[in-house]
């Protein structure tokens, strides 16, 4: 999710002819790159972003790989093991990539002949080094243009425009042969914001002979918060109309955080991090509603209720919104939820976390979820149209993104023009009432939904947010380890 960029200098507005189809162009590009010899290798890269430097190390054997990226004391790993994609975050939590939320661009490139890919060869550029341009448009407002050298068919440039309106550019240079495959030794990234400009270079690449199975296998997950016993823990929480507020002890200081299942990790306000004397790593700009700067840090000691965490990796970003009249300085998200089985009882206003779920709770509807991005994503249907949504306790209202809402005929009733707060700022919305929502085994009638007028809040991999306006009429159990959420309604307040 990353606002409006002026046309890139030299951007071709017209093209010479090309007889190639998208399939033919991609086949030639694949053949031009070649295929690695069938043994393992290790690649080490260095990325420079202004005065900041990070590194990555990737181990590859066949289709399996593990790539660890390190920025100061913060590291995370992405991998593939026997066809299973996985990720380990800086706090040691491992999730499996289920394909629940598919990258629409990758999906379009895997099946360019499908009508939904929007794939077409635009033609050949007229510059000094001509390139054949492939465009894919898998969804409204999503466009990617890929520039393949007209002589070698090697990929030189990728321009991706997403819902944020910016064009994200990656350029590939200095291809060199290694074990039967041409590999670009330099990759440059820019999106019109100098803070995000980066250059990645291959430091070394080598064949390795030792057994790689242990290094490539999916690692065991660890959880940042630990239990002192096997008993459930009651977490002190204040239920307000604006959200659930949880008191954390951060380096001996009591601070209030918003319980937010829509946050992939734990976040702390920038000014608060500075007051705590925390060292920051990385400095990038993202867009969610508007632009904001984020970094990462580690907090030596954090406790919540009877849970403890040491050396906790958190995101640092601007968060100053009061919640229920309280000064809230952060978000308590995915790393908390993944540490156990979390039960939220809105009716009795209680929050509990347990190390395990001894049995399937009686009277609850079982809903499969994906936690690919450390947030609970599930399928639900508004007026019979199935979509993928985040069960988001941090959102006061249910939000349908414009690309999903476009399939409905907007009701004739007047809609309001109220605001909705996101990390990057407030976004105007229109509200509509839909006749029904199917969620698990339950049907909810006459659902009020908000549709943002600013597309910068959209995410191309899912369709919206199920907010507290719906979730608060259920007792919720989040079981991240088993990719399940349980729902049980109670009488309306």
Coordinates of C-alpha atoms in Angstrom, one line a residue:
X1 CA 0.0 0.0 0.0
X2 CA 2.0 2.7 -1.0
X3 CA 0.0 9.0 -3.6
X4 CA 0.1 10.7 -6.8
X5 CA 3.3 10.8 -8.9
X6 CA 4.0 12.9 -11.9
X7 CA 4.6 10.9 -15.1
X8 CA 8.1 9.4 -15.1
X9 CA 10.5 11.3 -17.3
X10 CA 10.8 9.5 -20.6
X11 CA 7.6 7.5 -20.1
X12 CA 6.6 6.3 -23.6
X13 CA 3.2 7.5 -24.7
X14 CA 3.3 5.6 -28.0
X15 CA 4.9 2.4 -29.2
X16 CA 6.1 0.7 -32.3
X17 CA 4.5 -2.5 -33.3
X18 CA 5.2 -6.0 -31.8
X19 CA 3.8 -9.2 -33.2
X20 CA 4.3 -11.1 -29.9
X21 CA 1.4 -12.2 -27.7
X22 CA 1.8 -11.9 -23.9
X23 CA 2.4 -15.6 -23.6
X24 CA 5.1 -15.5 -26.3
X25 CA 6.9 -12.6 -24.6
X26 CA 6.9 -14.2 -21.2
X27 CA 8.1 -17.5 -22.7
X28 CA 11.0 -15.7 -24.4
X29 CA 11.8 -13.8 -21.2
X30 CA 11.9 -17.0 -19.2
X31 CA 14.2 -18.7 -21.8
X32 CA 16.5 -15.6 -21.8
X33 CA 17.0 -15.8 -18.1
X34 CA 17.8 -19.5 -18.2
X35 CA 17.5 -22.0 -15.4
X36 CA 19.9 -22.6 -12.5
X37 CA 21.8 -25.8 -12.3
X38 CA 20.2 -28.4 -10.0
X39 CA 22.2 -27.7 -6.8
X40 CA 22.1 -25.2 -3.9
X41 CA 23.5 -21.7 -3.9
X42 CA 23.7 -18.8 -1.5
X43 CA 23.3 -15.1 -2.5
X44 CA 24.1 -12.1 -0.2
X45 CA 22.7 -8.7 -1.1
X46 CA 23.1 -5.2 0.4
X47 CA 20.4 -2.5 0.2
X48 CA 21.3 1.2 0.6
X49 CA 18.4 3.6 1.5
X50 CA 19.9 7.0 2.0
X51 CA 22.3 6.7 5.0
X52 CA 20.8 3.4 6.0
X53 CA 22.1 -0.1 5.0
X54 CA 20.4 -3.5 5.3
X55 CA 21.4 -6.9 4.1
X56 CA 19.8 -10.1 3.0
X57 CA 21.0 -13.7 2.6
X58 CA 19.1 -16.2 0.4
X59 CA 19.7 -19.9 0.3
X60 CA 18.2 -21.7 -2.7
X61 CA 17.9 -25.3 -3.8
X62 CA 15.5 -26.1 -6.7
X63 CA 12.2 -24.5 -5.9
X64 CA 13.0 -24.3 -2.2
X65 CA 14.5 -21.1 -0.7
X66 CA 14.9 -19.1 2.5
X67 CA 15.7 -15.4 2.5
X68 CA 16.5 -13.5 5.6
X69 CA 16.6 -9.7 5.6
X70 CA 18.4 -7.9 8.4
X71 CA 18.2 -4.2 9.4
X72 CA 20.2 -3.7 12.6
X73 CA 18.7 -6.1 15.2
X74 CA 15.5 -6.6 13.2
X75 CA 15.4 -9.6 10.9
X76 CA 12.7 -11.6 9.2
X77 CA 12.7 -14.6 6.8
X78 CA 10.6 -15.6 3.8
X79 CA 10.7 -19.0 2.3
X80 CA 9.3 -21.9 0.3
X81 CA 9.6 -25.5 1.4
X82 CA 8.2 -28.3 -0.8
X83 CA 5.6 -26.0 -2.3
X84 CA 4.6 -24.3 1.0
X85 CA 5.3 -20.6 1.2
X86 CA 6.1 -19.3 4.7
X87 CA 7.3 -16.3 6.6
X88 CA 8.9 -15.7 10.0
X89 CA 8.5 -12.3 11.5
X90 CA 11.0 -10.4 13.7
X91 CA 9.4 -11.8 16.8
X92 CA 9.7 -15.4 15.7
X93 CA 6.1 -16.1 14.6
X94 CA 5.9 -18.3 11.6
X95 CA 2.9 -18.2 9.3
X96 CA 2.2 -20.3 6.1
X97 CA 1.2 -18.4 3.0
X98 CA -2.1 -20.1 2.0
X99 CA -2.9 -18.2 -1.1
X100 CA -6.1 -16.9 0.6
X101 CA -5.0 -13.4 -0.5
X102 CA -3.4 -13.6 -3.9
X103 CA -1.2 -11.0 -5.5
X104 CA -3.4 -10.0 -8.5
X105 CA -0.3 -9.0 -10.6
X106 CA 1.4 -12.4 -10.0
X107 CA -1.9 -14.2 -10.8
X108 CA -2.2 -12.2 -14.0
X109 CA 1.3 -13.1 -15.1
X110 CA 0.8 -16.8 -14.3
X111 CA -2.3 -16.9 -16.6
X112 CA -1.9 -14.0 -19.1
X113 CA -4.4 -15.5 -21.5
X114 CA -7.2 -15.2 -18.9
X115 CA -9.6 -12.4 -19.5
X116 CA -9.2 -11.2 -15.9
X117 CA -5.5 -10.6 -16.4
X118 CA -5.9 -7.6 -18.6
X119 CA -2.7 -8.6 -20.3
X120 CA -1.6 -7.1 -23.6
X121 CA 1.6 -6.2 -25.4
X122 CA 1.6 -2.5 -25.9
X123 CA 4.4 -2.5 -28.4
X124 CA 8.1 -1.5 -28.6
X125 CA 9.5 1.7 -27.1
X126 CA 11.3 4.2 -29.4
X127 CA 14.2 5.0 -27.1
X128 CA 17.9 4.2 -27.7
X129 CA 17.6 0.7 -26.2
X130 CA 14.1 -0.4 -27.3
X131 CA 12.0 -2.5 -24.9
X132 CA 8.8 -4.5 -25.5
X133 CA 6.2 -3.4 -23.0
X134 CA 3.7 -5.9 -21.5
X135 CA 0.8 -4.4 -19.5
X136 CA -1.4 -6.3 -17.1
X137 CA -4.5 -4.7 -15.5
X138 CA -6.0 -7.4 -13.2
X139 CA -8.4 -5.0 -11.4
X140 CA -9.7 -1.5 -11.7
X141 CA -6.9 1.0 -10.8
X142 CA -4.2 -1.7 -10.8
X143 CA -1.8 -1.4 -13.6
X144 CA 1.7 -3.0 -14.2
X145 CA 3.9 -2.3 -17.1
X146 CA 6.9 -4.6 -17.7
X147 CA 9.8 -3.5 -20.0
X148 CA 11.7 -6.4 -21.7
X149 CA 14.8 -5.6 -23.7
X150 CA 13.8 -6.0 -27.4
X151 CA 17.1 -7.7 -28.2
X152 CA 17.8 -9.9 -25.2
X153 CA 14.2 -10.2 -23.7
X154 CA 15.7 -9.6 -20.2
X155 CA 13.4 -7.6 -17.9
X156 CA 14.8 -4.1 -17.4
X157 CA 12.0 -2.2 -15.6
X158 CA 8.7 -2.7 -13.8
X159 CA 6.2 0.1 -13.2
X160 CA 3.4 -0.8 -10.8
X161 CA 0.5 1.5 -10.1
X162 CA -1.8 0.5 -7.2
X163 CA -4.7 2.0 -5.3
X164 CA -2.4 4.5 -3.7
X165 CA -2.0 6.2 -7.1
X166 CA 1.7 6.1 -7.1
X167 CA 3.9 4.4 -9.7
X168 CA 6.4 2.1 -8.0
X169 CA 9.4 1.6 -10.2
X170 CA 12.0 -1.2 -10.1
X171 CA 14.9 -1.2 -12.5
X172 CA 17.2 -4.2 -13.1
X173 CA 20.8 -3.8 -14.3
X174 CA 24.1 -5.6 -14.9
X175 CA 22.9 -9.1 -15.7
X176 CA 25.6 -11.7 -15.2
X177 CA 25.6 -15.4 -15.8
X178 CA 25.7 -17.8 -12.8
X179 CA 25.2 -21.5 -13.1
X180 CA 23.1 -21.3 -16.2
X181 CA 21.0 -18.3 -15.2
X182 CA 21.3 -14.6 -15.9
X183 CA 21.0 -12.6 -12.6
X184 CA 20.7 -8.8 -12.3
X185 CA 23.4 -7.6 -9.9
X186 CA 21.7 -4.2 -9.3
X187 CA 18.1 -3.4 -8.5
X188 CA 16.9 0.2 -8.0
X189 CA 13.6 1.3 -6.5
X190 CA 11.8 4.6 -6.5
X191 CA 8.3 5.9 -6.1
X192 CA 8.7 9.7 -6.2
X193 CA 9.5 10.0 -2.5
X194 CA 13.3 10.3 -1.9
X195 CA 13.0 8.7 1.6
X196 CA 12.1 5.4 -0.2
X197 CA 14.8 5.4 -2.9
X198 CA 17.0 2.4 -2.6
X199 CA 19.6 0.4 -4.5
X200 CA 20.1 -3.3 -3.9
X201 CA 23.3 -5.0 -5.1
X202 CA 24.5 -8.6 -5.1
X203 CA 27.5 -8.8 -2.8
X204 CA 28.2 -12.4 -3.5
X205 CA 26.7 -15.5 -5.0
X206 CA 28.2 -19.0 -4.7
X207 CA 27.4 -22.6 -5.1
X208 CA 27.2 -24.6 -1.8
X209 CA 27.8 -28.3 -1.3
X210 CA 26.6 -28.9 2.3
X211 CA 23.2 -30.4 3.1
X212 CA 20.6 -27.6 3.1
X213 CA 17.5 -29.4 4.4
X214 CA 17.7 -28.1 7.9
X215 CA 18.3 -24.5 6.7
X216 CA 15.4 -24.6 4.2
X217 CA 12.8 -26.4 6.3
X218 CA 10.0 -24.4 7.8
X219 CA 11.2 -23.4 11.3
X220 CA 9.2 -23.8 14.5
X221 CA 7.3 -20.8 15.5
X222 CA 8.0 -19.0 18.8
X223 CA 5.7 -16.5 20.4
X224 CA 6.9 -13.2 21.9
X225 CA 4.6 -13.3 24.9
X226 CA 5.1 -16.2 27.4
X227 CA 2.7 -17.7 30.0
X228 CA 3.8 -18.4 33.5
X229 CA 1.4 -21.4 33.6
X230 CA -1.0 -23.3 31.4
X231 CA -4.0 -21.4 32.7
X232 CA -5.9 -18.8 30.7
X233 CA -4.9 -15.2 31.5
X234 CA -7.4 -12.4 32.1
X235 CA -6.1 -9.3 30.4
X236 CA -7.2 -6.0 31.9
X237 CA -9.1 -4.1 29.2
X238 CA -11.4 -1.2 28.9
X239 CA -14.3 -1.6 26.4
X240 CA -15.3 1.8 24.9
X241 CA -17.4 2.8 22.0
X242 CA -14.1 3.7 20.2
X243 CA -12.4 0.4 20.8
X244 CA -10.8 -1.9 23.4
X245 CA -8.0 -0.3 25.3
X246 CA -5.3 -2.5 27.0
X247 CA -2.8 -1.3 29.5
X248 CA 0.8 -2.5 28.8
X249 CA 3.8 -2.1 31.0
X250 CA 6.6 -0.9 28.6
X251 CA 10.1 -0.7 30.3
X252 CA 8.3 -0.1 33.6
X253 CA 5.9 2.5 32.3
X254 CA 2.2 2.0 32.0
X255 CA 0.9 2.9 28.5
X256 CA -2.5 2.3 26.8
X257 CA -2.7 0.5 23.5
X258 CA -5.7 -0.2 21.2
X259 CA -6.5 -3.9 20.7
X260 CA -6.3 -4.1 16.9
X261 CA -6.7 -7.4 15.1
X262 CA -6.3 -5.5 11.9
X263 CA -2.7 -4.6 12.8
X264 CA -0.1 -7.2 11.7
X265 CA 2.1 -6.6 14.7
X266 CA 2.6 -4.3 17.6
X267 CA 3.1 -0.6 17.0
X268 CA 4.1 2.4 19.2
X269 CA 3.7 6.1 18.6
X270 CA 6.8 7.8 17.3
X271 CA 6.9 10.5 20.0
X272 CA 6.5 7.9 22.7
X273 CA 9.3 5.8 21.3
X274 CA 11.5 8.8 21.3
X275 CA 10.6 9.6 25.0
X276 CA 11.5 6.0 25.9
X277 CA 14.9 6.4 24.3
X278 CA 14.4 3.6 21.8
X279 CA 16.8 3.2 18.9
X280 CA 15.0 3.3 15.5
X281 CA 15.9 1.2 12.4
X282 CA 14.8 2.0 8.9
X283 CA 12.9 5.1 7.7
X284 CA 10.3 4.6 5.0
X285 CA 7.0 6.2 3.9
X286 CA 3.8 4.2 3.4
X287 CA 0.3 5.3 2.4
X288 CA -2.9 4.2 4.2
X289 CA -5.4 7.1 3.8
X290 CA -2.3 9.4 3.5
X291 CA 1.4 9.2 3.8
X292 CA 3.1 8.4 7.1
X293 CA 6.7 7.5 8.1
X294 CA 7.5 4.3 9.9
X295 CA 10.5 2.6 11.4
X296 CA 11.1 -0.4 13.7
X297 CA 12.6 -0.8 17.1
X298 CA 13.0 -3.3 19.9
X299 CA 11.7 -2.8 23.4
X300 CA 13.7 -4.6 26.2
X301 CA 10.7 -5.6 28.3
X302 CA 6.9 -5.5 27.8
X303 CA 4.2 -7.1 30.0
X304 CA 0.4 -7.2 29.6
X305 CA -1.6 -8.8 32.4
X306 CA 0.5 -11.9 33.4
X307 CA 2.2 -12.2 30.0
X308 CA 5.8 -11.2 29.5
X309 CA 7.8 -10.4 26.4
X310 CA 11.5 -9.5 26.1
X311 CA 13.3 -7.7 23.3
X312 CA 10.0 -7.2 21.5
X313 CA 10.2 -6.0 17.9
X314 CA 7.6 -3.3 17.2
X315 CA 6.8 -0.8 14.5
X316 CA 7.2 2.9 15.2
X317 CA 4.6 5.2 13.5
X318 CA 2.5 8.2 14.3
X319 CA -0.5 7.3 16.4
X320 CA -2.1 10.1 18.4
X321 CA -5.9 9.4 18.3
X322 CA -7.6 9.3 21.7
X323 CA -9.7 6.2 22.3
X324 CA -12.7 6.5 24.7
X325 CA -11.2 9.6 26.2
X326 CA -7.9 7.8 27.0
X327 CA -4.5 8.7 25.5
X328 CA -3.6 5.6 23.4
X329 CA 0.0 5.4 22.2
X330 CA 0.0 2.2 20.1
X331 CA -1.6 -0.8 18.6
X332 CA -1.7 -4.3 20.1
X333 CA -2.0 -6.6 17.0
X334 CA -0.8 -9.8 15.4
X335 CA 2.1 -10.6 17.7
X336 CA -0.3 -10.6 20.7
X337 CA -3.0 -12.6 18.9
X338 CA -0.5 -15.2 17.7
X339 CA 0.8 -15.8 21.2
X340 CA -2.2 -17.8 22.3
X341 CA -6.0 -18.3 22.0
X342 CA -7.7 -14.9 22.4
X343 CA -11.3 -14.6 23.5
X344 CA -13.2 -11.3 23.4
X345 CA -16.5 -11.3 25.1
X346 CA -18.2 -8.0 24.2
X347 CA -21.3 -8.8 26.3
X348 CA -19.4 -9.2 29.5
X349 CA -16.6 -6.9 28.4
X350 CA -13.8 -9.4 29.1
X351 CA -10.5 -10.2 27.3
X352 CA -8.7 -13.5 27.9
X353 CA -5.7 -15.3 26.3
X354 CA -4.9 -19.0 26.8
X355 CA -1.9 -21.0 25.7
X356 CA -4.1 -23.6 24.0
X357 CA -7.8 -24.4 23.2
X358 CA -8.6 -27.7 24.9
X359 CA -11.7 -28.4 22.9
X360 CA -14.0 -26.9 20.3
X361 CA -16.2 -24.4 22.1
X362 CA -19.9 -25.4 22.3
X363 CA -22.4 -23.3 20.4
X364 CA -19.8 -21.4 18.4
X365 CA -19.7 -21.2 14.6
X366 CA -16.3 -22.2 13.2
X367 CA -14.9 -19.9 10.5
X368 CA -11.6 -20.7 8.7
X369 CA -9.3 -17.7 8.6
X370 CA -6.0 -16.9 6.9
X371 CA -3.3 -15.3 9.0
X372 CA -0.9 -14.9 6.1
X373 CA -0.3 -11.2 7.0
X374 CA -0.7 -11.8 10.7
X375 CA -4.2 -10.5 10.5
X376 CA -7.4 -12.7 10.4
X377 CA -8.8 -12.7 6.9
X378 CA -12.0 -14.6 6.2
X379 CA -14.6 -15.0 3.5
X380 CA -18.0 -13.4 4.0
X381 CA -20.8 -12.4 1.6
X382 CA -22.7 -9.1 1.4
X383 CA -25.9 -9.5 -0.6
X384 CA -24.7 -12.8 -1.9
X385 CA -21.3 -11.5 -3.2
X386 CA -18.5 -13.3 -1.6
X387 CA -15.3 -11.4 -0.7
X388 CA -12.3 -11.6 1.5
X389 CA -12.3 -9.4 4.6
X390 CA -10.2 -8.6 7.7
X391 CA -11.9 -9.2 11.0
X392 CA -10.7 -5.8 12.3
X393 CA -11.3 -4.9 15.9
X394 CA -9.4 -1.6 15.3
X395 CA -12.1 -0.4 12.9
X396 CA -15.2 1.1 14.4
X397 CA -17.2 0.6 11.1
X398 CA -17.4 -2.1 8.5
X399 CA -15.7 -0.9 5.3
X400 CA -16.1 -2.2 1.8
X401 CA -13.4 -1.1 -0.6
X402 CA -14.5 0.5 -3.9
X403 CA -13.3 -2.3 -6.1
X404 CA -15.5 -4.8 -4.2
X405 CA -18.5 -2.4 -3.8
X406 CA -18.5 -1.7 -7.5
X407 CA -20.4 -4.9 -8.2
X408 CA -23.4 -3.6 -6.3
X409 CA -26.0 -1.2 -7.7
X410 CA -25.7 1.6 -5.2
X411 CA -28.9 2.1 -3.2
X412 CA -31.0 5.1 -4.1
X413 CA -31.1 6.3 -0.6
X414 CA -29.0 9.3 0.3
X415 CA -25.6 8.6 1.8
X416 CA -23.6 10.6 4.2
X417 CA -20.1 12.0 3.7
X418 CA -18.5 11.3 7.0
X419 CA -14.9 10.7 7.9
X420 CA -13.0 7.6 8.7
X421 CA -9.6 7.7 10.4
X422 CA -6.6 5.7 9.0
X423 CA -3.0 5.9 10.1
X424 CA -2.2 8.2 7.3
X425 CA -5.1 10.6 8.0
X426 CA -8.9 10.9 7.7
X427 CA -10.7 9.7 4.6
X428 CA -14.2 10.7 3.5
X429 CA -16.7 7.9 3.1
X430 CA -20.2 7.3 1.8
X431 CA -22.5 5.0 3.8
X432 CA -25.0 2.5 2.4
X433 CA -27.3 -0.1 3.9
X434 CA -27.1 -3.6 2.4
X435 CA -29.8 -6.1 2.9
X436 CA -27.8 -8.9 4.4
X437 CA -24.4 -10.3 5.4
X438 CA -23.5 -14.0 5.6
X439 CA -20.8 -14.6 8.2
X440 CA -20.0 -18.2 9.2
X441 CA -23.3 -19.9 10.1
X442 CA -25.0 -16.6 10.7
X443 CA -26.9 -14.1 8.6
X444 CA -27.1 -10.4 9.6
X445 CA -29.8 -8.2 8.1
X446 CA -29.7 -4.5 7.1
X447 CA -25.9 -3.9 7.4
X448 CA -24.6 -0.4 7.3
X449 CA -21.3 -0.2 5.4
X450 CA -18.9 2.6 4.7
X451 CA -17.2 3.0 1.3
X452 CA -14.1 5.2 1.2
X453 CA -14.0 7.9 -1.5
X454 CA -10.2 7.9 -1.2
X455 CA -8.7 4.8 -2.9
X456 CA -5.5 5.2 -1.0
X457 CA -6.9 3.1 1.8
X458 CA -7.5 0.1 -0.4
X459 CA -5.5 -3.1 -0.5
X460 CA -5.5 -5.1 -3.7
X461 CA -5.4 -8.5 -1.9
X462 CA -8.6 -8.2 0.1
X463 CA -12.0 -6.5 -0.1
X464 CA -12.6 -4.6 3.1
X465 CA -12.9 -4.7 6.9
X466 CA -15.4 -6.2 9.2
X467 CA -15.5 -3.7 12.0
X468 CA -16.6 -3.6 15.6
X469 CA -20.1 -2.5 14.5
X470 CA -20.6 -6.1 13.4
X471 CA -18.1 -8.0 15.5
X472 CA -19.3 -6.6 18.8
X473 CA -22.5 -8.6 18.6
X474 CA -20.5 -11.8 19.0
X475 CA -18.2 -13.5 21.4
X476 CA -15.1 -14.0 19.4
X477 CA -12.3 -16.6 19.8
X478 CA -9.2 -16.1 17.6
X479 CA -7.1 -19.3 17.2
X480 CA -4.2 -18.2 15.0
X481 CA -2.2 -21.4 15.4
X482 CA -5.0 -23.4 13.8
X483 CA -6.2 -20.7 11.4
X484 CA -9.7 -20.6 12.9
X485 CA -12.1 -18.0 14.4
X486 CA -15.1 -19.0 16.4
X487 CA -18.3 -16.8 16.6
X488 CA -21.2 -16.9 19.0
X489 CA -23.9 -14.2 18.9
X490 CA -25.7 -12.8 21.9
X491 CA -28.8 -10.7 22.4
X492 CA -28.5 -7.2 21.0
X493 CA -27.5 -4.5 23.6

